[in-house]
Tab-separated table of C-alpha atoms in Angstrom:
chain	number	residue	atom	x	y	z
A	273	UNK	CA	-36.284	-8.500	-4.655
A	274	UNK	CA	-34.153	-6.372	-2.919
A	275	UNK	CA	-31.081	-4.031	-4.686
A	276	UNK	CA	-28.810	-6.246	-2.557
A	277	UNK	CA	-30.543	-9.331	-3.444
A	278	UNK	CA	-30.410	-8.582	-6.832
A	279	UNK	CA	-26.696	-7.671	-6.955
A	280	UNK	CA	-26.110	-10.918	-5.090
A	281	UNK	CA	-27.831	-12.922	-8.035
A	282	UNK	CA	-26.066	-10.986	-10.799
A	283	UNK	CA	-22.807	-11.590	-8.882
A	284	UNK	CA	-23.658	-15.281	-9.155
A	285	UNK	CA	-24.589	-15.394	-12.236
A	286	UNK	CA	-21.255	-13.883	-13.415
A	287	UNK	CA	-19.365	-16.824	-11.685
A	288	UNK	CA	-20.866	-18.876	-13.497
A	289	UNK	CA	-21.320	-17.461	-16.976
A	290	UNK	CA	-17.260	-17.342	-15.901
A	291	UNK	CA	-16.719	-20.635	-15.120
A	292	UNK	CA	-19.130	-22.617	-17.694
A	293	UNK	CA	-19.566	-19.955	-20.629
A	294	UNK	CA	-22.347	-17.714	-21.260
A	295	UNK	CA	-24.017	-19.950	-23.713
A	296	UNK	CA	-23.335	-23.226	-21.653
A	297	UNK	CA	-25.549	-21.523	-18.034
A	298	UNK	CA	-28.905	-22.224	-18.123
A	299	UNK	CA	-31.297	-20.187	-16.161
A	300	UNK	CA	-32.210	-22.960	-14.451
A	301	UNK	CA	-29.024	-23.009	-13.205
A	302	UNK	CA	-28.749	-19.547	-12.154
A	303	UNK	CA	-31.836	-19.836	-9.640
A	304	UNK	CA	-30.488	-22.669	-8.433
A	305	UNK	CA	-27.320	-21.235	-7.173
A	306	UNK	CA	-29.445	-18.408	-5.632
A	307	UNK	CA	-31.789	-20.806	-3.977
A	308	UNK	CA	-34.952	-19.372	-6.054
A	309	UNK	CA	-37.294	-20.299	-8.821
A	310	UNK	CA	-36.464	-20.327	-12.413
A	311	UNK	CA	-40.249	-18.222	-12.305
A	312	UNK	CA	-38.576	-15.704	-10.015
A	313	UNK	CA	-35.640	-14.758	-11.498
A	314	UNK	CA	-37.549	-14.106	-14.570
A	315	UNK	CA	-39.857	-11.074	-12.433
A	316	UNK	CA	-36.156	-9.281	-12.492
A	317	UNK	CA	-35.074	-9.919	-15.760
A	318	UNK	CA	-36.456	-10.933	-18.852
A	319	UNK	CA	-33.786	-13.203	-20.043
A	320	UNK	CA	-30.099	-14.697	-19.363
A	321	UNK	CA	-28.874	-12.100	-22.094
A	322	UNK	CA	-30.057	-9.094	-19.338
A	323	UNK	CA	-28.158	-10.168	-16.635
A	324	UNK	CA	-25.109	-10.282	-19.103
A	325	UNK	CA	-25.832	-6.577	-20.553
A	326	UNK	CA	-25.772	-5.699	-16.918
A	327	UNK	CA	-22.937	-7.178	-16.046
A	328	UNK	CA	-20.543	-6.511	-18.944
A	329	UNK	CA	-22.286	-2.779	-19.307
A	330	UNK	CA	-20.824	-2.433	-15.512
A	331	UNK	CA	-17.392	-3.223	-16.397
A	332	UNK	CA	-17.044	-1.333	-19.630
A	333	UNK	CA	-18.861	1.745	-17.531
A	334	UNK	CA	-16.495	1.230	-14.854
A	335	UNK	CA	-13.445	0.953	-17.301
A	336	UNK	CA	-14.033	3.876	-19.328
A	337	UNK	CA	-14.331	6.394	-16.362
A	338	UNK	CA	-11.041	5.102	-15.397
A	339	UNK	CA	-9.489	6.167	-18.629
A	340	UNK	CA	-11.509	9.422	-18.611
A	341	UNK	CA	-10.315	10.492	-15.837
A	342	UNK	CA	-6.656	10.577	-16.679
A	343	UNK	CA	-5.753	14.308	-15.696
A	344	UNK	CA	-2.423	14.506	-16.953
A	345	UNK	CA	-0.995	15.569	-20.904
A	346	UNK	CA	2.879	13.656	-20.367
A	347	UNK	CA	1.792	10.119	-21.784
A	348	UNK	CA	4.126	8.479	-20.151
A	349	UNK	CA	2.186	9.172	-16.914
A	350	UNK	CA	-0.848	8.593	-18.680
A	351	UNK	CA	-0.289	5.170	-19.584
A	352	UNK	CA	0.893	4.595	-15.553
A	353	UNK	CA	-2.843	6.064	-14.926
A	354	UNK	CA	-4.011	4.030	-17.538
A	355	UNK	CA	-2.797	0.654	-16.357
A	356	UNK	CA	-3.418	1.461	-12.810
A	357	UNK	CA	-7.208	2.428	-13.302
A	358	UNK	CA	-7.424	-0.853	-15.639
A	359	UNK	CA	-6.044	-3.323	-13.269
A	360	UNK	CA	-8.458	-1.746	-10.118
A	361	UNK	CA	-11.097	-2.002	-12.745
A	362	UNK	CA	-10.420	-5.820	-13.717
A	363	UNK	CA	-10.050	-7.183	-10.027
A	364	UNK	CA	-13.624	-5.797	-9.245
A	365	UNK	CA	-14.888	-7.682	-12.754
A	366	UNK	CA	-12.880	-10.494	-13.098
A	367	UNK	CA	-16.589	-12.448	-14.061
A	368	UNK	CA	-17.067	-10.161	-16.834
A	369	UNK	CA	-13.606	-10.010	-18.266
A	370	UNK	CA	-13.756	-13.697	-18.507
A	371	UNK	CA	-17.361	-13.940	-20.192
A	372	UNK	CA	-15.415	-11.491	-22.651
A	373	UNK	CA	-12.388	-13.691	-23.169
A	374	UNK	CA	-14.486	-16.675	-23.450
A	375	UNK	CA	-17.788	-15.783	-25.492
A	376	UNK	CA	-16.853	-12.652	-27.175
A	377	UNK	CA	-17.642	-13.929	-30.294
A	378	UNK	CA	-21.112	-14.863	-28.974
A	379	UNK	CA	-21.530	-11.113	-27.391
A	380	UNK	CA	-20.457	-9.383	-30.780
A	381	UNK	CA	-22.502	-11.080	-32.853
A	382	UNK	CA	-25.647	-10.013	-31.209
A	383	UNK	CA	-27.285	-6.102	-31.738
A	384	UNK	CA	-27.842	-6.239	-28.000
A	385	UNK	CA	-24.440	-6.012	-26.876
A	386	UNK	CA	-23.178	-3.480	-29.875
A	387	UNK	CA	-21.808	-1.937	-27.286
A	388	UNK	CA	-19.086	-3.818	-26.415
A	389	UNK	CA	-17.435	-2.930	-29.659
A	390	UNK	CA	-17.956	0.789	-29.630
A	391	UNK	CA	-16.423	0.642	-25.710
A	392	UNK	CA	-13.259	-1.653	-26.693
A	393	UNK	CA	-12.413	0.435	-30.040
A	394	UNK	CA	-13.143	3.863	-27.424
A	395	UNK	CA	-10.531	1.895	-25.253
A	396	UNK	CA	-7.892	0.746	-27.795
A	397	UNK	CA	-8.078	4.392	-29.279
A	398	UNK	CA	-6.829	5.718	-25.670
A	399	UNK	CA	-3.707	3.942	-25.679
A	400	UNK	CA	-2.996	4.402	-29.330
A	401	UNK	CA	-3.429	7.999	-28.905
A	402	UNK	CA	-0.669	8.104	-26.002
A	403	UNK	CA	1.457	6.142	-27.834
A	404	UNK	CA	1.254	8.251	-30.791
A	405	UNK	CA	1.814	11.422	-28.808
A	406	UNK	CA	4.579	10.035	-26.776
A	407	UNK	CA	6.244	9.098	-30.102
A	408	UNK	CA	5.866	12.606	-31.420
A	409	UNK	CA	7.438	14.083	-27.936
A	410	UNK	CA	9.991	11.642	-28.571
A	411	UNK	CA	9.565	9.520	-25.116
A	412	UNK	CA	8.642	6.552	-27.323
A	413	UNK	CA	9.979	4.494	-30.250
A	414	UNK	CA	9.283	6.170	-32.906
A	415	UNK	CA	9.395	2.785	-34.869
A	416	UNK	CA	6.976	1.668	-32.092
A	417	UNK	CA	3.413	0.193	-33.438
A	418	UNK	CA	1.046	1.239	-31.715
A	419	UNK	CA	-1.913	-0.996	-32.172
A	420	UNK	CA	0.278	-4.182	-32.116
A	421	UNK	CA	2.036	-2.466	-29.329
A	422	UNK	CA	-1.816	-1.901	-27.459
A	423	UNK	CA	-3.277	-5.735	-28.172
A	424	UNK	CA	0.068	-7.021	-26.285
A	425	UNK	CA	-0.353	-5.120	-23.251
A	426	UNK	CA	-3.588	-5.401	-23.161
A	427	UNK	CA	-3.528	-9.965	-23.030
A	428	UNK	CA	-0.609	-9.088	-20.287
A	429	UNK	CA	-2.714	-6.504	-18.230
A	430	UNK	CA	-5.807	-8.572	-18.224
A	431	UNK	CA	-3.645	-12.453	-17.650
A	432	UNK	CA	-3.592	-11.498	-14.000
A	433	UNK	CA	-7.193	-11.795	-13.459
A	434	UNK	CA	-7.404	-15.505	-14.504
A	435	UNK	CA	-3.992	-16.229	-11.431
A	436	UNK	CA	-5.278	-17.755	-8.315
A	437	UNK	CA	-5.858	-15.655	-5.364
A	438	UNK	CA	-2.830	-15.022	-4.170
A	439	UNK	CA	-0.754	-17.102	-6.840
A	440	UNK	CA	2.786	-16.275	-6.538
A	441	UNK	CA	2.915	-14.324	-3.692
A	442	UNK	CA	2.353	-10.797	-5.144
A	443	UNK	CA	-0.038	-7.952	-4.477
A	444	UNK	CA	-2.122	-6.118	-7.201
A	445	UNK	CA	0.053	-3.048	-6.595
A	446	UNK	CA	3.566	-5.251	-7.023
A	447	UNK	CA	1.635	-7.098	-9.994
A	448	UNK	CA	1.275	-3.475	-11.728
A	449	UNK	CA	4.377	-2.098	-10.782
A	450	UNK	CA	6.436	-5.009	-12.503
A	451	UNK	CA	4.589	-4.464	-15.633
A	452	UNK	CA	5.405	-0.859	-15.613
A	453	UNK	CA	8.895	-1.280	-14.988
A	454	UNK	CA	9.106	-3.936	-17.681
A	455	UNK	CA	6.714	-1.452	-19.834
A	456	UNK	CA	9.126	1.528	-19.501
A	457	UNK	CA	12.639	-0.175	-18.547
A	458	UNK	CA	12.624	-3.508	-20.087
A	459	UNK	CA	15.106	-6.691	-19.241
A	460	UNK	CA	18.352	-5.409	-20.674
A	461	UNK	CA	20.535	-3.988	-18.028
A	462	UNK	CA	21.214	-0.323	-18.386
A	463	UNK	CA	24.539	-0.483	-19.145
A	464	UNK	CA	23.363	-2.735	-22.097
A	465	UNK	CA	26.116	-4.983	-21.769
A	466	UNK	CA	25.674	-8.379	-21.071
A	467	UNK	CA	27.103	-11.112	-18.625
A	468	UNK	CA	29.037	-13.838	-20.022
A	469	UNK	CA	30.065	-17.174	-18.606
């Protein structure tokens, strides 16, 4: 099977471990979708779980260099590399997010995919740390939480991925630029008064 073969069948696979569950796909199913034998798929991988290590390894991979590669010490513009990075990362994985939303309790329950929780604590301690160091420089709250204040964002940042192509009319740039304005600026007007009928 060729590399592009095979990245066709994972990418299938993901669609539907997204759409049905991970536990719910049968193999059977898989080959099906790629027009092969159930015999066939198994020369490339030796069992449903490997073709969910690969692709939920991918997306963690790709989500972590994102974060590692913020080059700047002002958290502020950390977090806008941050959420930036994030929401390129999740439009290119929007399978794997969802067999994460969906079966996570499967996935961390298994010694295979230990993993995951090492990469999403490696992930949760970015923006904590940000948020802790933009509190000390005073940009932030200093009443702010920062791990309640993390789990929010993070159900808002990743909700976008689950909207129809194209739902509402925005682009993935306008998408991340609203949550940054409401992120830093908020809903109150600046004046903070408000209008009265």
């Amino acid at each position: 099977m060729s590399t592009t073969r095979k990245t066709h069948l994972v990418h299938l696979a993901g669609e539907l471990f997204a759409e049905k569950g991970f536990r719910a796909t049968t193999v059977r199913e898989i080959a099906d979708a790629a027009g092969i034998l159930s015999g066939s798929l198994y020369h490339h991988f030796d069992s449903k779980e490997s073709i969910g290590d690969q692709i939920l390894s991918e997306f963690l991979t790709d989500v972590l260099a994102g974060y590692r590669g913020v080059d700047t010490d002002d958290p502020r513009a950390a977090i806008e590399q941050v959420v930036r990075a994030s929401t390129a990362t999740l439009s290119r994985h929007r399978a794997a997010l969802t067999m994460l939303q969906r079966d996570w309790n499967y996935f961390s329950a298994q010694p295979r995919f230990a993993y995951l929780r090492e990469a999403m604590h490696e992930i949760e301690q970015v923006w904590i740390t940000l948020f802790e160091r933009g509190k000390r420089d005073g940009q932030f709250r200093s009443d702010l939480d920062a791990k309640l204040t993390y789990r929010l964002l993070r159900d808002v940042l990743w909700m976008p991925t689950s909207w129809r192509q194209g739902e509402g009319g925005w682009q993935p740039d306008e998408v991340v630029d609203g949550f940054l304005r409401l992120l830093f600026d908020g809903i109150t007007a600046r004046n903070g008064s408000t209008a009265r009928n």
